[in-house]
Amino acid sequence: MRNPYAAAYVAGAVGTGALGALVAVRNASLGRPPPYSARNIARHVLSRLFGRKLSRREAADWAFALRAGYGPLLGMGWGLVRRRTSKWSLPHSGVLLGLGVLAFERMAFPLFKATASESSWTREEHVWLFAQTALFGVVTEATMRWLTK
């Protein structure tokens, strides 16, 4: 793909798709969606914004919309900074992206009051958040490499 920004957008979308596959495993492992699930975030943030509690269906629809925009935008942001790490091995570069997403989310969740306090999360929920951001990072970076070779 000639346009690196288009490649970054597509790579973020593919990373988001891979994350979607992990969500079912994560939720089954935890026995429920974690506080940082897209549906819970949509319900928390948008219920405040709209001044009413979203239905389960509305929260699921908004969660899809949030993921559809968020992942590709993260991919584009990565496309702007990844030149320095593109010579690193795929796992190193991808996990670096995942750690960046993790750091961003850990700052953004409390700022937007998108989740319950992280101190109330279980250890497993913290581990799954790391795993899903790492997966997103590695798949997004792998896709970038494939699209820009």
mmCIF file of C-alpha atoms in Angstrom:
data_model
loop_
_atom_site.group_PDB
_atom_site.id
_atom_site.type_symbol
_atom_site.label_atom_id
_atom_site.label_comp_id
_atom_site.label_asym_id
_atom_site.label_seq_id
_atom_site.Cartn_x
_atom_site.Cartn_y
_atom_site.Cartn_z
ATOM 1 C CA MET A 1 0.000 0.000 0.000
ATOM 2 C CA ARG A 2 1.576 3.269 -1.088
ATOM 3 C CA ASN A 3 -0.113 5.585 1.358
ATOM 4 C CA PRO A 4 1.379 4.952 4.826
ATOM 5 C CA TYR A 5 -1.580 6.640 6.540
ATOM 6 C CA ALA A 6 -4.070 4.388 4.793
ATOM 7 C CA ALA A 7 -1.899 1.401 5.722
ATOM 8 C CA ALA A 8 -1.835 2.552 9.358
ATOM 9 C CA TYR A 9 -5.623 2.988 9.367
ATOM 10 C CA VAL A 10 -6.163 -0.491 7.917
ATOM 11 C CA ALA A 11 -3.591 -1.990 10.314
ATOM 12 C CA GLY A 12 -5.430 -0.478 13.290
ATOM 13 C CA ALA A 13 -8.692 -1.898 11.986
ATOM 14 C CA VAL A 14 -7.134 -5.363 11.632
ATOM 15 C CA GLY A 15 -5.687 -5.094 15.153
ATOM 16 C CA THR A 16 -9.150 -4.200 16.408
ATOM 17 C CA GLY A 17 -10.587 -7.234 14.606
ATOM 18 C CA ALA A 18 -8.055 -9.515 16.284
ATOM 19 C CA LEU A 19 -8.945 -7.984 19.619
ATOM 20 C CA GLY A 20 -12.606 -8.739 18.923
ATOM 21 C CA ALA A 21 -11.758 -12.426 18.681
ATOM 22 C CA LEU A 22 -9.990 -12.281 22.052
ATOM 23 C CA VAL A 23 -12.952 -10.586 23.766
ATOM 24 C CA ALA A 24 -15.065 -13.761 23.787
ATOM 25 C CA VAL A 25 -12.210 -15.717 25.384
ATOM 26 C CA ARG A 26 -11.559 -12.921 27.902
ATOM 27 C CA ASN A 27 -15.214 -12.652 28.902
ATOM 28 C CA ALA A 28 -15.549 -16.428 29.245
ATOM 29 C CA SER A 29 -12.389 -16.560 31.356
ATOM 30 C CA LEU A 30 -13.589 -13.776 33.654
ATOM 31 C CA GLY A 31 -17.212 -14.938 33.657
ATOM 32 C CA ARG A 32 -18.358 -11.446 32.595
ATOM 33 C CA PRO A 33 -17.107 -8.442 30.638
ATOM 34 C CA PRO A 34 -14.467 -6.487 32.598
ATOM 35 C CA PRO A 35 -15.011 -2.869 33.661
ATOM 36 C CA TYR A 36 -13.001 -1.674 30.643
ATOM 37 C CA SER A 37 -15.060 -3.557 28.065
ATOM 38 C CA ALA A 38 -16.165 -1.281 25.240
ATOM 39 C CA ARG A 39 -19.808 -1.864 26.167
ATOM 40 C CA ASN A 40 -19.242 -0.852 29.792
ATOM 41 C CA ILE A 41 -17.248 2.213 28.748
ATOM 42 C CA ALA A 42 -19.947 3.224 26.280
ATOM 43 C CA ARG A 43 -22.596 2.781 28.933
ATOM 44 C CA HIS A 44 -20.676 4.814 31.556
ATOM 45 C CA VAL A 45 -19.553 7.688 29.369
ATOM 46 C CA LEU A 46 -22.499 8.037 27.020
ATOM 47 C CA SER A 47 -25.138 7.632 29.720
ATOM 48 C CA ARG A 48 -23.648 10.707 31.403
ATOM 49 C CA LEU A 49 -23.409 12.529 28.090
ATOM 50 C CA PHE A 50 -27.004 11.766 27.067
ATOM 51 C CA GLY A 51 -28.419 12.212 30.574
ATOM 52 C CA ARG A 52 -30.071 8.784 30.620
ATOM 53 C CA LYS A 53 -29.044 5.180 31.055
ATOM 54 C CA LEU A 54 -28.363 3.432 27.755
ATOM 55 C CA SER A 55 -30.100 0.145 27.094
ATOM 56 C CA ARG A 56 -28.001 -2.969 26.675
ATOM 57 C CA ARG A 57 -28.571 -2.829 22.891
ATOM 58 C CA GLU A 58 -27.659 0.856 22.661
ATOM 59 C CA ALA A 59 -24.483 0.245 24.676
ATOM 60 C CA ALA A 60 -23.530 -2.630 22.362
ATOM 61 C CA ASP A 61 -24.139 -0.482 19.259
ATOM 62 C CA TRP A 62 -22.098 2.409 20.667
ATOM 63 C CA ALA A 63 -19.350 -0.016 21.718
ATOM 64 C CA PHE A 64 -19.067 -1.208 18.122
ATOM 65 C CA ALA A 65 -18.862 2.398 16.920
ATOM 66 C CA LEU A 66 -16.220 3.250 19.528
ATOM 67 C CA ARG A 67 -14.065 0.274 18.551
ATOM 68 C CA ALA A 68 -14.521 0.978 14.839
ATOM 69 C CA GLY A 69 -13.072 4.457 15.272
ATOM 70 C CA TYR A 70 -10.640 3.953 18.141
ATOM 71 C CA GLY A 71 -8.538 1.100 16.731
ATOM 72 C CA PRO A 72 -7.898 2.636 13.311
ATOM 73 C CA LEU A 73 -7.063 5.996 14.921
ATOM 74 C CA LEU A 74 -4.565 4.272 17.216
ATOM 75 C CA GLY A 75 -3.096 2.629 14.121
ATOM 76 C CA MET A 76 -2.703 6.016 12.458
ATOM 77 C CA GLY A 77 -1.023 7.425 15.559
ATOM 78 C CA TRP A 78 1.336 4.469 15.550
ATOM 79 C CA GLY A 79 2.048 5.054 11.877
ATOM 80 C CA LEU A 80 3.316 8.526 12.756
ATOM 81 C CA VAL A 81 5.798 7.320 15.388
ATOM 82 C CA ARG A 82 6.773 3.809 14.325
ATOM 83 C CA ARG A 83 9.563 4.750 11.928
ATOM 84 C CA ARG A 84 12.048 4.558 14.797
ATOM 85 C CA THR A 85 10.954 1.064 15.789
ATOM 86 C CA SER A 86 10.248 -0.482 12.383
ATOM 87 C CA LYS A 87 13.693 -2.112 12.371
ATOM 88 C CA TRP A 88 13.022 -3.786 15.727
ATOM 89 C CA SER A 89 11.706 -7.325 15.830
ATOM 90 C CA LEU A 90 7.957 -7.681 15.395
ATOM 91 C CA PRO A 91 7.289 -8.737 19.004
ATOM 92 C CA HIS A 92 9.338 -5.872 20.425
ATOM 93 C CA SER A 93 7.786 -3.226 18.220
ATOM 94 C CA GLY A 94 4.259 -4.613 18.590
ATOM 95 C CA VAL A 95 4.458 -4.921 22.361
ATOM 96 C CA LEU A 96 5.796 -1.355 22.523
ATOM 97 C CA LEU A 97 2.639 -0.219 20.702
ATOM 98 C CA GLY A 98 0.553 -2.307 23.093
ATOM 99 C CA LEU A 99 2.271 -0.753 26.108
ATOM 100 C CA GLY A 100 1.617 2.705 24.664
ATOM 101 C CA VAL A 101 -2.074 1.882 24.292
ATOM 102 C CA LEU A 102 -2.118 0.458 27.820
ATOM 103 C CA ALA A 103 -0.530 3.624 29.239
ATOM 104 C CA PHE A 104 -2.956 5.813 27.299
ATOM 105 C CA GLU A 105 -5.969 3.849 28.502
ATOM 106 C CA ARG A 106 -4.801 3.832 32.117
ATOM 107 C CA MET A 107 -4.642 7.629 31.940
ATOM 108 C CA ALA A 108 -7.841 8.101 29.920
ATOM 109 C CA PHE A 109 -10.165 5.804 31.895
ATOM 110 C CA PRO A 110 -10.038 7.866 35.106
ATOM 111 C CA LEU A 111 -9.909 11.167 33.222
ATOM 112 C CA PHE A 112 -13.195 10.422 31.432
ATOM 113 C CA LYS A 113 -14.602 8.419 34.349
ATOM 114 C CA ALA A 114 -15.043 5.603 31.865
ATOM 115 C CA THR A 115 -14.542 2.729 34.304
ATOM 116 C CA ALA A 116 -14.698 1.903 37.970
ATOM 117 C CA SER A 117 -11.486 2.681 39.827
ATOM 118 C CA GLU A 118 -8.615 0.428 38.772
ATOM 119 C CA SER A 119 -8.069 -0.460 42.419
ATOM 120 C CA SER A 120 -11.417 -2.298 42.298
ATOM 121 C CA TRP A 121 -10.350 -4.464 39.349
ATOM 122 C CA THR A 122 -9.264 -8.037 39.906
ATOM 123 C CA ARG A 123 -5.759 -9.174 39.102
ATOM 124 C CA GLU A 124 -7.158 -11.175 36.182
ATOM 125 C CA GLU A 125 -8.788 -8.045 34.748
ATOM 126 C CA HIS A 126 -5.448 -6.232 34.867
ATOM 127 C CA VAL A 127 -3.730 -9.187 33.151
ATOM 128 C CA TRP A 128 -6.382 -9.331 30.430
ATOM 129 C CA LEU A 129 -6.026 -5.602 29.744
ATOM 130 C CA PHE A 130 -2.297 -6.074 29.229
ATOM 131 C CA ALA A 131 -2.915 -9.137 27.020
ATOM 132 C CA GLN A 132 -5.461 -7.410 24.814
ATOM 133 C CA THR A 133 -3.350 -4.280 24.311
ATOM 134 C CA ALA A 134 -0.297 -6.433 23.531
ATOM 135 C CA LEU A 135 -2.317 -8.469 21.004
ATOM 136 C CA PHE A 136 -3.613 -5.287 19.400
ATOM 137 C CA GLY A 137 -0.057 -3.947 19.166
ATOM 138 C CA VAL A 138 1.500 -7.057 17.647
ATOM 139 C CA VAL A 139 -1.292 -7.617 15.111
ATOM 140 C CA THR A 140 -1.354 -3.934 14.146
ATOM 141 C CA GLU A 141 2.433 -3.841 13.686
ATOM 142 C CA ALA A 142 2.428 -7.119 11.742
ATOM 143 C CA THR A 143 -0.251 -5.739 9.435
ATOM 144 C CA MET A 144 1.704 -2.481 8.972
ATOM 145 C CA ARG A 145 4.788 -4.466 7.978
ATOM 146 C CA TRP A 146 2.811 -6.550 5.527
ATOM 147 C CA LEU A 147 1.067 -3.564 3.960
ATOM 148 C CA THR A 148 4.162 -1.363 3.627
ATOM 149 C CA LYS A 149 6.761 -3.873 2.408
#
